[in-house]
mmCIF file with all atom_site columns, C-alpha atoms in Angstrom:
data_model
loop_
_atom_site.group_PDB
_atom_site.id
_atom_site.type_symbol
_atom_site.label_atom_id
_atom_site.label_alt_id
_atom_site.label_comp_id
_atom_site.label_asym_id
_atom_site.label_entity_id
_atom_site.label_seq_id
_atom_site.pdbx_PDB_ins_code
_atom_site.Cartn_x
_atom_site.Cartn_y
_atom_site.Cartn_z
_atom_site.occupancy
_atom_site.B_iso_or_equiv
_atom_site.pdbx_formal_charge
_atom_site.auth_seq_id
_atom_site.auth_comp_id
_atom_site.auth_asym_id
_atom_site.auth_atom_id
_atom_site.pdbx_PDB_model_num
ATOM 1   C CA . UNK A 1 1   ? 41.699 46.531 39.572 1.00 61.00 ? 176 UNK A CA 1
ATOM 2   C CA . UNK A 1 2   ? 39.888 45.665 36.292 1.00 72.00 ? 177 UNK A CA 1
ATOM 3   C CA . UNK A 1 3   ? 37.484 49.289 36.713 1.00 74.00 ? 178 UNK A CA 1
ATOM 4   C CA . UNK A 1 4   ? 36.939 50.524 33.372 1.00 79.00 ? 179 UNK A CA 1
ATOM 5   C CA . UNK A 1 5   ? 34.865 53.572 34.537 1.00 80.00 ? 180 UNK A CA 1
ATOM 6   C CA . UNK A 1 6   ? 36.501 54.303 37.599 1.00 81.00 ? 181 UNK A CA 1
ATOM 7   C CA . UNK A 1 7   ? 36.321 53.342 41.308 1.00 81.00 ? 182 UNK A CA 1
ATOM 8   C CA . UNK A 1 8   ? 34.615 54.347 44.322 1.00 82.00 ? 183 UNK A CA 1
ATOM 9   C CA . UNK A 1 9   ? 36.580 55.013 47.901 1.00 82.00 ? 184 UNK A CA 1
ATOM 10  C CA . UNK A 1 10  ? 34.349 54.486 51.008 1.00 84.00 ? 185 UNK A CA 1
ATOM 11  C CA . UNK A 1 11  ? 36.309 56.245 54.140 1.00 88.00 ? 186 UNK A CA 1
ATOM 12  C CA . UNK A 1 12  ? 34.554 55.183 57.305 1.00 88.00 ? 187 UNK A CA 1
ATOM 13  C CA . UNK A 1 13  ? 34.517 57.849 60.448 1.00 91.00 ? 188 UNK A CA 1
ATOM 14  C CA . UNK A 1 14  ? 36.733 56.416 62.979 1.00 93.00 ? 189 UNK A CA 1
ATOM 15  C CA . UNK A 1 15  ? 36.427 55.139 66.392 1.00 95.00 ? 190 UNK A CA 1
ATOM 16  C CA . UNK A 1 16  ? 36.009 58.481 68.716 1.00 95.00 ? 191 UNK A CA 1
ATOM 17  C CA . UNK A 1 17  ? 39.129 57.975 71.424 1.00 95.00 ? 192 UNK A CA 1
ATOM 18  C CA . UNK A 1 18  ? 37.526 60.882 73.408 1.00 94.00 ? 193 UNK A CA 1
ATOM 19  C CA . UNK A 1 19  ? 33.446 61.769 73.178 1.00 94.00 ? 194 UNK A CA 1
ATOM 20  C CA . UNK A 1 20  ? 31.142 58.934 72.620 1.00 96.00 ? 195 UNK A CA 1
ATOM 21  C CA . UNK A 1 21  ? 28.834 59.755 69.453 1.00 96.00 ? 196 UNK A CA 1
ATOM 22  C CA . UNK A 1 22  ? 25.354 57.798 68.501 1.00 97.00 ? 197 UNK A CA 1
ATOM 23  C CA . UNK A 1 23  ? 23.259 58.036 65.059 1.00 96.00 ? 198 UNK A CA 1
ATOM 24  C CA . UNK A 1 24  ? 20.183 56.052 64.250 1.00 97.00 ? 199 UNK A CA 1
ATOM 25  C CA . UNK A 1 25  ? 17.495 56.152 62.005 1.00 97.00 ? 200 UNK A CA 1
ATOM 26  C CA . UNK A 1 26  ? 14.240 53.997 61.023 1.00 97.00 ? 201 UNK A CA 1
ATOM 27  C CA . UNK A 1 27  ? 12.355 54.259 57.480 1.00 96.00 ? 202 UNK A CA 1
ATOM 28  C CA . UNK A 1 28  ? 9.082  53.038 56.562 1.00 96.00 ? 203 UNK A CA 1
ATOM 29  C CA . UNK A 1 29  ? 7.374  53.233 53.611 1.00 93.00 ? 204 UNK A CA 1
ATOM 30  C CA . UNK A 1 30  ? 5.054  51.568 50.932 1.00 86.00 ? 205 UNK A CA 1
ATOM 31  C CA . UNK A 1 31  ? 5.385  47.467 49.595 1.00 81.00 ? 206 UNK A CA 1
ATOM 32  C CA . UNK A 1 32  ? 6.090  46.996 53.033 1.00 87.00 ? 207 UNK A CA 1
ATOM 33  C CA . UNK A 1 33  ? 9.870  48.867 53.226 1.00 92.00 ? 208 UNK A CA 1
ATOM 34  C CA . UNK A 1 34  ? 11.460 48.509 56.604 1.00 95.00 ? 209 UNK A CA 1
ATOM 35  C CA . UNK A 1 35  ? 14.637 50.098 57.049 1.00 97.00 ? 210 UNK A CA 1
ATOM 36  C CA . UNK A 1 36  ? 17.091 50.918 59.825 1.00 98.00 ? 211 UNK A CA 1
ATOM 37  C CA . UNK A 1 37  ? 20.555 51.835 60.583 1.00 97.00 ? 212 UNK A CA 1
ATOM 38  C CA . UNK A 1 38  ? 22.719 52.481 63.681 1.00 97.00 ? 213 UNK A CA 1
ATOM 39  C CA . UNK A 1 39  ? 26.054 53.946 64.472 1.00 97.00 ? 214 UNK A CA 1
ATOM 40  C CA . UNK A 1 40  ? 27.719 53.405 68.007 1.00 97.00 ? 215 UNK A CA 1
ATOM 41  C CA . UNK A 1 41  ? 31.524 55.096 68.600 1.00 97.00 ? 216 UNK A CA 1
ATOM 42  C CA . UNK A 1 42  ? 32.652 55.068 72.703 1.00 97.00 ? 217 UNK A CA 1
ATOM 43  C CA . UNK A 1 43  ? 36.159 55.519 73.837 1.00 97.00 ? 218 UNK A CA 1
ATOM 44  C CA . UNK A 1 44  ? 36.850 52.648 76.112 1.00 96.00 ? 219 UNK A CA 1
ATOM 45  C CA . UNK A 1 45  ? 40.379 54.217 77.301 1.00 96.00 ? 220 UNK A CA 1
ATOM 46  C CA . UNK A 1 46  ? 40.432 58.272 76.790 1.00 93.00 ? 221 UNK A CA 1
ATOM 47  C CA . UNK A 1 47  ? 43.111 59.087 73.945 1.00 93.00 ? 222 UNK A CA 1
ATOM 48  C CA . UNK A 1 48  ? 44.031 55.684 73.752 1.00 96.00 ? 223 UNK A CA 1
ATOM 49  C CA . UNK A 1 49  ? 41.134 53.360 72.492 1.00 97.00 ? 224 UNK A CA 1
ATOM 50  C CA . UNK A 1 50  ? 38.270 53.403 70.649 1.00 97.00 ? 225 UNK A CA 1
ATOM 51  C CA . UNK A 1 51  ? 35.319 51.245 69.457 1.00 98.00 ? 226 UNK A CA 1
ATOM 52  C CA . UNK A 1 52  ? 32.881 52.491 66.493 1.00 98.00 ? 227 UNK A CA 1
ATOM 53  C CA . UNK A 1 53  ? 29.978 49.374 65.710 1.00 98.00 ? 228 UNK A CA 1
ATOM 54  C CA . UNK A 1 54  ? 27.824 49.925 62.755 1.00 97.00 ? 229 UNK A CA 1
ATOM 55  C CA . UNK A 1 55  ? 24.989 47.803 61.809 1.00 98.00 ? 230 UNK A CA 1
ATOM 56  C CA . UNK A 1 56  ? 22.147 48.438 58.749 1.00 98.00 ? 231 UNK A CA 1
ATOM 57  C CA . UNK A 1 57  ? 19.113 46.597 58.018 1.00 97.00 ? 232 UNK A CA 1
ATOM 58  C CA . UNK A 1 58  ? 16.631 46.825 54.716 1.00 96.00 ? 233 UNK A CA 1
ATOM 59  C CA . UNK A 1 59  ? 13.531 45.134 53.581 1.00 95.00 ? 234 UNK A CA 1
ATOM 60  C CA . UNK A 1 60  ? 10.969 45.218 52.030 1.00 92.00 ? 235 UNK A CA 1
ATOM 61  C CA . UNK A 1 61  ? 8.850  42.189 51.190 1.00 87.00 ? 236 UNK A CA 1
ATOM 62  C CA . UNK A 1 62  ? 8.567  42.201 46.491 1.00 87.00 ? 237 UNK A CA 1
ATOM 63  C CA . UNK A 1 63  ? 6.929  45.177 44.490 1.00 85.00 ? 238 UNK A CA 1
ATOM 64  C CA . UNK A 1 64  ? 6.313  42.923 42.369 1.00 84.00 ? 239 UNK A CA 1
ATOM 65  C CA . UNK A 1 65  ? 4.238  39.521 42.204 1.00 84.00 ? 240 UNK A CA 1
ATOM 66  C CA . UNK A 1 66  ? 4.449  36.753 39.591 1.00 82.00 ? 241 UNK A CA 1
ATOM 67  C CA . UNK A 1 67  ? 0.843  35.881 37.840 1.00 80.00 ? 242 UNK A CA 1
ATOM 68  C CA . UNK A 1 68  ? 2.267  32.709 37.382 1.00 78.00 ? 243 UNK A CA 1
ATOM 69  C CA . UNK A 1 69  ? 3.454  31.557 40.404 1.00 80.00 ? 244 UNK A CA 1
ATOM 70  C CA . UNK A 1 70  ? 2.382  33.596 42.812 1.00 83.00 ? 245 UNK A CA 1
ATOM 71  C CA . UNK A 1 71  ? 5.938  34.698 44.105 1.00 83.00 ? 246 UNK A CA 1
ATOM 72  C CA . UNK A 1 72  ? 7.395  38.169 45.334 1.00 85.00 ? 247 UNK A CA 1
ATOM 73  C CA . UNK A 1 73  ? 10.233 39.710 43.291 1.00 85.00 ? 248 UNK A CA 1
ATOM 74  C CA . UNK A 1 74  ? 12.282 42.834 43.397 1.00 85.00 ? 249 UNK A CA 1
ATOM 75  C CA . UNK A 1 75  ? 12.563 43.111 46.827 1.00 89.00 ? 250 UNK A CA 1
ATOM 76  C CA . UNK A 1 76  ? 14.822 43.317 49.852 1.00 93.00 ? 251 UNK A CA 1
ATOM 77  C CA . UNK A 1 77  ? 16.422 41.268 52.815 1.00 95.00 ? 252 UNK A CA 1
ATOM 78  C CA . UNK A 1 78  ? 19.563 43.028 53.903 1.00 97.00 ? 253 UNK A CA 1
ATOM 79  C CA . UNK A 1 79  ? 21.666 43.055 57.041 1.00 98.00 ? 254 UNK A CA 1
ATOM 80  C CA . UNK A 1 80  ? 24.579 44.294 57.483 1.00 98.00 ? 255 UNK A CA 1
ATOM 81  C CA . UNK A 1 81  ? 27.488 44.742 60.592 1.00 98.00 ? 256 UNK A CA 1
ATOM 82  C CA . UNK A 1 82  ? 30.445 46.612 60.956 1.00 97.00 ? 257 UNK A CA 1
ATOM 83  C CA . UNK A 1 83  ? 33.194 46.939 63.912 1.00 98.00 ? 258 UNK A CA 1
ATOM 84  C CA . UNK A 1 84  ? 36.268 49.111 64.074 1.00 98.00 ? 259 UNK A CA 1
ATOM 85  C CA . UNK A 1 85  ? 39.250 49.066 67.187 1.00 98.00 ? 260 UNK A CA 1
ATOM 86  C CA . UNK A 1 86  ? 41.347 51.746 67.197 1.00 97.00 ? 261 UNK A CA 1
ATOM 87  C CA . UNK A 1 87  ? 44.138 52.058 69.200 1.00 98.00 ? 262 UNK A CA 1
ATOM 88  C CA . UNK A 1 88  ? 46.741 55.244 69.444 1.00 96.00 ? 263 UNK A CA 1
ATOM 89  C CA . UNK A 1 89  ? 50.010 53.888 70.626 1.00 94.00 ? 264 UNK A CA 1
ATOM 90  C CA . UNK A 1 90  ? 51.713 56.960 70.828 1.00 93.00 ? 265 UNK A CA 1
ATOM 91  C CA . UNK A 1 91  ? 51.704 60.103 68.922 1.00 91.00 ? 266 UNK A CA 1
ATOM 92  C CA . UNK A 1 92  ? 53.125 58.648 66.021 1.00 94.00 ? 267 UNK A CA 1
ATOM 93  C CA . UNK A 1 93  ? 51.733 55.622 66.025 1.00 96.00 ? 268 UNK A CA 1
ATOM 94  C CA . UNK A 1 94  ? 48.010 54.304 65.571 1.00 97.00 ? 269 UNK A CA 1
ATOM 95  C CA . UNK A 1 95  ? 46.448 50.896 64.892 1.00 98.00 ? 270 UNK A CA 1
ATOM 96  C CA . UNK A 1 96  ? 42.898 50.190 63.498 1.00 97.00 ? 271 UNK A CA 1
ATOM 97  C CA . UNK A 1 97  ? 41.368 46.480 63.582 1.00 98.00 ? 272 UNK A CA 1
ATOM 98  C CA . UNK A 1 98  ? 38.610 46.402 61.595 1.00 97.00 ? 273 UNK A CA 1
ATOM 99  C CA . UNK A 1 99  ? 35.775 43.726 60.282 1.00 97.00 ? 274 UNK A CA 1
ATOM 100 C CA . UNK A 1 100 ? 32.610 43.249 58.494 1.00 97.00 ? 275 UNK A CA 1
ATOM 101 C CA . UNK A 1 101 ? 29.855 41.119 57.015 1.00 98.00 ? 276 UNK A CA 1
ATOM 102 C CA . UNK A 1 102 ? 26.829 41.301 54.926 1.00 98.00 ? 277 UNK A CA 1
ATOM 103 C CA . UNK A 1 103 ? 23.865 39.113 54.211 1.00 98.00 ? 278 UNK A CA 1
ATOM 104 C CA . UNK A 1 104 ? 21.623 39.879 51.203 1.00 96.00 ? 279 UNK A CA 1
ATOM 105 C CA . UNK A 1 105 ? 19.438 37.086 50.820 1.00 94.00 ? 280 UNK A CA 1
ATOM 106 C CA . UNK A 1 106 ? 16.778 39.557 48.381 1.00 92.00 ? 281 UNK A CA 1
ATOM 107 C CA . UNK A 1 107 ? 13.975 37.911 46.309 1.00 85.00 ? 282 UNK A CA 1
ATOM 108 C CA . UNK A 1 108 ? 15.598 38.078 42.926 1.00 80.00 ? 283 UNK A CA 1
ATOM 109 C CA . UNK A 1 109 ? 13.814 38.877 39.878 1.00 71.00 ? 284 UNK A CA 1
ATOM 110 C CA . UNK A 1 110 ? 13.171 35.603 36.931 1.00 67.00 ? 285 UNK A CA 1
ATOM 111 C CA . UNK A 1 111 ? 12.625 36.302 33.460 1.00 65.00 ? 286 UNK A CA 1
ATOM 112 C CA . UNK A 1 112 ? 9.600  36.831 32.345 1.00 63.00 ? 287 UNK A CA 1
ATOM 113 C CA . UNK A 1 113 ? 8.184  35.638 28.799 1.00 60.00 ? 288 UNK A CA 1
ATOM 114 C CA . UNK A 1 114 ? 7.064  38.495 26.213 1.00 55.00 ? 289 UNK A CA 1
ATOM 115 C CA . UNK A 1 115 ? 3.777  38.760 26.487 1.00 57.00 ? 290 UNK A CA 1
ATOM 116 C CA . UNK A 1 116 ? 1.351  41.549 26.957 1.00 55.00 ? 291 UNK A CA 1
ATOM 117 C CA . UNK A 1 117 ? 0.992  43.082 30.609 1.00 61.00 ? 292 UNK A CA 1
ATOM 118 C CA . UNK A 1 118 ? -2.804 41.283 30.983 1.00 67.00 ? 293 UNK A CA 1
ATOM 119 C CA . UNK A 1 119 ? -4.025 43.325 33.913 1.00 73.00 ? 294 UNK A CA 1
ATOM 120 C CA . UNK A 1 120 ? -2.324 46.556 33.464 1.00 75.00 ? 295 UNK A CA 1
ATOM 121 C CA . UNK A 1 121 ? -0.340 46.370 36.645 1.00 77.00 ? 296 UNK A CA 1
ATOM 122 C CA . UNK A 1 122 ? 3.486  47.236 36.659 1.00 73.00 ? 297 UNK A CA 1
ATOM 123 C CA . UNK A 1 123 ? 3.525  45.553 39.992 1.00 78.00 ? 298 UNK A CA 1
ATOM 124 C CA . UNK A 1 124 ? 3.106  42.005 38.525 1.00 80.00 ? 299 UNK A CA 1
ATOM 125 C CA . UNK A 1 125 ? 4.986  39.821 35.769 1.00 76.00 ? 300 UNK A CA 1
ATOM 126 C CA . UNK A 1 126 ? 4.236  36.564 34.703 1.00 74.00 ? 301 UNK A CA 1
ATOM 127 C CA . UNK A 1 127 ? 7.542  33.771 34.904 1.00 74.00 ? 302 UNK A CA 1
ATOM 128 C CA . UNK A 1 128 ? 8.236  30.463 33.708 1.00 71.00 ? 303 UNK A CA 1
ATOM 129 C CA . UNK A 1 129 ? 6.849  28.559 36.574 1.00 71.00 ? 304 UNK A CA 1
ATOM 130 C CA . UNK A 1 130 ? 9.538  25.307 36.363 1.00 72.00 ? 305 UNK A CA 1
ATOM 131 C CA . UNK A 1 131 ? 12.301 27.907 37.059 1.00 73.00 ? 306 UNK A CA 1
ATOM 132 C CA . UNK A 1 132 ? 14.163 28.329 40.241 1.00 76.00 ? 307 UNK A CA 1
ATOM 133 C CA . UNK A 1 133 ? 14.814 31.900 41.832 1.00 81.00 ? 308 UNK A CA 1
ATOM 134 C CA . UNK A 1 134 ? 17.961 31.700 44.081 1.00 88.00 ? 309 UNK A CA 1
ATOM 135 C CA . UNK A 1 135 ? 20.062 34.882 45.303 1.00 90.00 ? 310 UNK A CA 1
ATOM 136 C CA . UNK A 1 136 ? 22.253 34.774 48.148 1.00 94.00 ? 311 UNK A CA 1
ATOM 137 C CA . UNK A 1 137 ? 25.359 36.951 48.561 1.00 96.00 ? 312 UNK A CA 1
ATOM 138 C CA . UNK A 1 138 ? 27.478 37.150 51.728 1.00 98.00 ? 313 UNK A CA 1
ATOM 139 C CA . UNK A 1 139 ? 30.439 39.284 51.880 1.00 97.00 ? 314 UNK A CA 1
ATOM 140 C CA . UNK A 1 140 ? 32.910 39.887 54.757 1.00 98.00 ? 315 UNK A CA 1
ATOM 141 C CA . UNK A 1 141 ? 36.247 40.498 55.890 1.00 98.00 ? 316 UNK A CA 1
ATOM 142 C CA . UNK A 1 142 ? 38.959 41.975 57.968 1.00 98.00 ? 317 UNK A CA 1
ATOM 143 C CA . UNK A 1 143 ? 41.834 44.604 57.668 1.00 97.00 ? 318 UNK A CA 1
ATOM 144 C CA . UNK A 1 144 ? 44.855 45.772 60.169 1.00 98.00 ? 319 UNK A CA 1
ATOM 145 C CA . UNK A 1 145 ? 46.128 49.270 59.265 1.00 97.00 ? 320 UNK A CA 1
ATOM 146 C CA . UNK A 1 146 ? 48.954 50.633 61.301 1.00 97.00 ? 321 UNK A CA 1
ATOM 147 C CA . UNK A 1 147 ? 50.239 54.001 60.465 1.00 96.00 ? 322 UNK A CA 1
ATOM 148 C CA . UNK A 1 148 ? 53.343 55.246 61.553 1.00 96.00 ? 323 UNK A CA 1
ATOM 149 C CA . UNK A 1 149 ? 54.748 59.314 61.523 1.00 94.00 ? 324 UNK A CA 1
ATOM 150 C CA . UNK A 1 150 ? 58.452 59.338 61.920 1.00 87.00 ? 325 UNK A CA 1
ATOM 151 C CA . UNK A 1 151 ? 59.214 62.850 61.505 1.00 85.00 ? 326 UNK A CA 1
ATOM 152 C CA . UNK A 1 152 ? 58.455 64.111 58.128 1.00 89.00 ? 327 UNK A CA 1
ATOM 153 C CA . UNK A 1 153 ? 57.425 61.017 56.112 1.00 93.00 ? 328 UNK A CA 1
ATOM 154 C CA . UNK A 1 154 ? 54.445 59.126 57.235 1.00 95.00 ? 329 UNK A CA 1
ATOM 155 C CA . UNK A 1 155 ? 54.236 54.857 56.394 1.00 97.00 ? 330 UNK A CA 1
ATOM 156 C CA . UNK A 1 156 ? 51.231 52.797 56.542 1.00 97.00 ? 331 UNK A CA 1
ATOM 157 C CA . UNK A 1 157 ? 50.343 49.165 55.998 1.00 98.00 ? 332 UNK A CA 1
ATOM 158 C CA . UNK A 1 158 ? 47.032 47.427 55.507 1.00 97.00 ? 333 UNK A CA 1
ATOM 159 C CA . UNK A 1 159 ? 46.642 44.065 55.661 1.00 98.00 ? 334 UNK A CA 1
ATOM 160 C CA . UNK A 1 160 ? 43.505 42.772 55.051 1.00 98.00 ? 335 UNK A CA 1
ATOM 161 C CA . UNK A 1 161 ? 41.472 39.631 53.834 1.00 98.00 ? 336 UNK A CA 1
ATOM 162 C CA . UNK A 1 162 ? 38.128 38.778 52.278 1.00 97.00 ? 337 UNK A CA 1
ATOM 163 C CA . UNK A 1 163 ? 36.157 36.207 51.732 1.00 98.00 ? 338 UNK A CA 1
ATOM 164 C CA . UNK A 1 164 ? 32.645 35.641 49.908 1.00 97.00 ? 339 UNK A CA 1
ATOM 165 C CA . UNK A 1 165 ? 29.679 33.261 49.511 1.00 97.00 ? 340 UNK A CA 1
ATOM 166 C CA . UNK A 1 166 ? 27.514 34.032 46.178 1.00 95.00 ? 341 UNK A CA 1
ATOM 167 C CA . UNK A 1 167 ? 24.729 31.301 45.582 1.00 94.00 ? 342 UNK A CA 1
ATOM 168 C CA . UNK A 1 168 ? 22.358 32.518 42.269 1.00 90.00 ? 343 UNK A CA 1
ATOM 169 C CA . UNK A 1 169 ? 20.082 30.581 39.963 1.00 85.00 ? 344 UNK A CA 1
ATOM 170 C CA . UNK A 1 170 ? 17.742 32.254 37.240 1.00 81.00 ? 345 UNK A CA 1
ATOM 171 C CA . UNK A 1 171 ? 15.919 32.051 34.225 1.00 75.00 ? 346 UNK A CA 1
ATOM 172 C CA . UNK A 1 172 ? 16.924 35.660 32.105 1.00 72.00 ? 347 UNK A CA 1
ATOM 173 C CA . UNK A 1 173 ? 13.858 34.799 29.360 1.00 69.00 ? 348 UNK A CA 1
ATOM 174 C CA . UNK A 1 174 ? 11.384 33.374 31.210 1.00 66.00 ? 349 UNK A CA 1
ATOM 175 C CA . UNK A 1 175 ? 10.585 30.629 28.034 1.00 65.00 ? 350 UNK A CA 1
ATOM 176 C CA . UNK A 1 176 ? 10.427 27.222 29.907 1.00 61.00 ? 351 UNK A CA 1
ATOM 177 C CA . UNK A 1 177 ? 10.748 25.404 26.647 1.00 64.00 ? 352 UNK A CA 1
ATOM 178 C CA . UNK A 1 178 ? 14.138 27.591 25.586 1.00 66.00 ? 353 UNK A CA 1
ATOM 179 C CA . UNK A 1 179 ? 17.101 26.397 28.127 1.00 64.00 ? 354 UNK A CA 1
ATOM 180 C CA . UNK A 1 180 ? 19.914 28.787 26.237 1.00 65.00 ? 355 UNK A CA 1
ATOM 181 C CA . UNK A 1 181 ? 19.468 31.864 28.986 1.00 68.00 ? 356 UNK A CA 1
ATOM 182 C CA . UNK A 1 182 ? 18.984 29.429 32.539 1.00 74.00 ? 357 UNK A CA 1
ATOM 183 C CA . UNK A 1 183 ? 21.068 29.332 34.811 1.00 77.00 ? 358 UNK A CA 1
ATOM 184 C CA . UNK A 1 184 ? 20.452 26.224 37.077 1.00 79.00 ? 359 UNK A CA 1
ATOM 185 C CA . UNK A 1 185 ? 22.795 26.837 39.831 1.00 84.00 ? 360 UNK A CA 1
ATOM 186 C CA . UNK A 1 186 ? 25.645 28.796 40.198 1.00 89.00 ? 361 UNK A CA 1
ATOM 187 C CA . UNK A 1 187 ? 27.923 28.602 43.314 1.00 94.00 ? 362 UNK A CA 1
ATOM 188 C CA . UNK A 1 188 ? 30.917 30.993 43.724 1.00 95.00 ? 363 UNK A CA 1
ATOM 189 C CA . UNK A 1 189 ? 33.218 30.627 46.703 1.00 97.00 ? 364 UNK A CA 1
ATOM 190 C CA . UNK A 1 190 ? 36.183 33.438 47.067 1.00 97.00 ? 365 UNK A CA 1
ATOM 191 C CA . UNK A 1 191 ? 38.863 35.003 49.312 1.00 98.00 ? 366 UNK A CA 1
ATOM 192 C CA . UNK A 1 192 ? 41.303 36.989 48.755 1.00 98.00 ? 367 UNK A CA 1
ATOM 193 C CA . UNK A 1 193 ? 44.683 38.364 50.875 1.00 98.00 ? 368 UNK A CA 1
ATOM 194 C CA . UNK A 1 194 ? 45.856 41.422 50.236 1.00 98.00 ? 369 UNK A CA 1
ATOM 195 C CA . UNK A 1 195 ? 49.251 43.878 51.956 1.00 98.00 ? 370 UNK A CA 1
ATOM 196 C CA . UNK A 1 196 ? 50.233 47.141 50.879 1.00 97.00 ? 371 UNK A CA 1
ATOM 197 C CA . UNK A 1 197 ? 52.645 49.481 52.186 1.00 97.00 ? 372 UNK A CA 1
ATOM 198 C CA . UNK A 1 198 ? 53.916 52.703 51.315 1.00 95.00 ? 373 UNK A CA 1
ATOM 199 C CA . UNK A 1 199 ? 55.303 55.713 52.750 1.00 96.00 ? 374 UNK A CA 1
ATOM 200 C CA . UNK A 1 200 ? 54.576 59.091 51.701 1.00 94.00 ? 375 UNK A CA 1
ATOM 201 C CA . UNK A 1 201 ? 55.548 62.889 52.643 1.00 92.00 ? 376 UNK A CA 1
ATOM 202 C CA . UNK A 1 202 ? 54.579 66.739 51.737 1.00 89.00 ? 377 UNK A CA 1
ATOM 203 C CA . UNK A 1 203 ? 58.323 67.538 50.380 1.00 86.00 ? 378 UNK A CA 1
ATOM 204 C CA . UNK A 1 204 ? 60.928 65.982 48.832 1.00 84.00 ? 379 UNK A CA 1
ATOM 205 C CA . UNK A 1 205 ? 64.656 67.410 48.042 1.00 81.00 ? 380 UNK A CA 1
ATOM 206 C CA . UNK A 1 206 ? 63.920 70.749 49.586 1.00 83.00 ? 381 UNK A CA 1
ATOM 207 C CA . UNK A 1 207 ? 60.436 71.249 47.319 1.00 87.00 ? 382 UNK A CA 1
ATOM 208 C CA . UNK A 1 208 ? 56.830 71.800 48.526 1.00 91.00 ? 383 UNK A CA 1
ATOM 209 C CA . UNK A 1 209 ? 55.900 68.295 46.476 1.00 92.00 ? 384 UNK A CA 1
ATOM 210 C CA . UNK A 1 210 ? 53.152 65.383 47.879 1.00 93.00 ? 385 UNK A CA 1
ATOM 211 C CA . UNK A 1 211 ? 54.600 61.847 47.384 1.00 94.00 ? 386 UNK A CA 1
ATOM 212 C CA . UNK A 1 212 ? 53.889 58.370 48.086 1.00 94.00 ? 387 UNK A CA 1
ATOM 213 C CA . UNK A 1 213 ? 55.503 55.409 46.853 1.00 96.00 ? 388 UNK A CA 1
ATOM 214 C CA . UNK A 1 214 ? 54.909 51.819 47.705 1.00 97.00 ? 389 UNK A CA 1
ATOM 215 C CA . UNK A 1 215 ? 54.238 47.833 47.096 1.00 98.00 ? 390 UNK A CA 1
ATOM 216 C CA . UNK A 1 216 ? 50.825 45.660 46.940 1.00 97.00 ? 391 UNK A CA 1
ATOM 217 C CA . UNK A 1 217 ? 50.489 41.930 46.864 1.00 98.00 ? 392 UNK A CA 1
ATOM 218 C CA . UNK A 1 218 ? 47.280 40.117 45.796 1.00 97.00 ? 393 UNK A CA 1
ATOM 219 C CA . UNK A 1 219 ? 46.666 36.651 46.620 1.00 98.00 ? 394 UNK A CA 1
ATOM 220 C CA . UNK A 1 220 ? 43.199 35.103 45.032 1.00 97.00 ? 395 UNK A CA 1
ATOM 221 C CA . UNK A 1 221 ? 41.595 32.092 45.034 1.00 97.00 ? 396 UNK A CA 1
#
């Protein structure tokens, strides 16, 4: 919706309902960069039930250092969780629950006034010190997808909602005596509900031909 230049799809691996799997890694590296991730799927009833967690984690403390002020910039505090319940019914019938959240509280980057770079380092900047820095985005959600096979067609329905807390302030020129380009304060509170449903199959008539067809209902605030 509203993508001018296209649209990315994310497909998740699903909760194993017969092996247990496990993937983690750890990263470390210059300005202080701490990363790590983790993937957990375990079968809690064999064919029948699943559980998949997921949880990622990067930081790093600012590359970059105001002159001014003495503040970190550019730099990361991310954390984010995933879970994901899937349940096969019967053959022909499978449910997934699943939900999410994020926290990126990162050390934003102010404006910075032109000047010339005094001490040669790309690592610093110099900002208007009366200026706030504020950036704190926190995403989440949950979705229900059941997906039923009778015979040759195959329907599924998602029903999901979101919901997101966006807190930013910042100063895009870094001129404390120019207030066209500040932005004080800006609070953005959001959910959305969303249910689609379609039903698709591999022929139609007689023919070899894929089709889906279906309905989608958006409700914003």
């Amino acid at each position: 919706r509203n993508s001018s230049v296209g649209a990315i799809r994310i497909i998740t691996r699903a909760a194993p309902l017969d092996e247990p799997d496990f993937k983690a890694d750890v990263t470390v590296g210059s300005r202080e960069q701490r990363n790590a991730r983790l993937a957990w799927g375990i079968p809690l009833i064999e064919d029948k039930l699943g559980l998949r967690l997921s949880f990622d984690t990067r930081n790093n403390d600012g590359w970059q250092r105001s002159l001014n002020t003495g503040r970190r910039a550019q730099g990361e505090d991310i954390t984010a969780v995933r879970a994901a319940l899937r349940y096969a019914a019967s053959d022909n019938l499978e449910l997934t629950l699943r939900g999410d959240y994020m926290r990126d509280h990162s050390p934003t980057r102010m404006g910075s006034a032109f000047r010339f770079d005094t001490d040669n380092n790309p690592y610093t900047f110099e900002e208007t010190p009366e200026a706030r820095a504020i950036n704190e985005v926190e995403p989440w959600g949950s979705s229900l997808t059941a997906e039923w096979s009778p015979g040759p067609v195959t329907v599924t329905s998602i029903s999901a909602y979101r919901g997101l807390r966006y807190r930013n302030a910042n100063d895009v020129d870094g001129r404390a005596a120019v207030r066209s380009f500040e932005v004080d304060r800006q609070d953005l509170d959001q959910w959305q509900f969303t249910q689609e449903i379609f039903v698709g199959g591999k022929s139609l008539a007689g023919a070899n031909v894929d089709w889906v067809a279906g309905a989608f209902y958006l409700e914003e605030q």
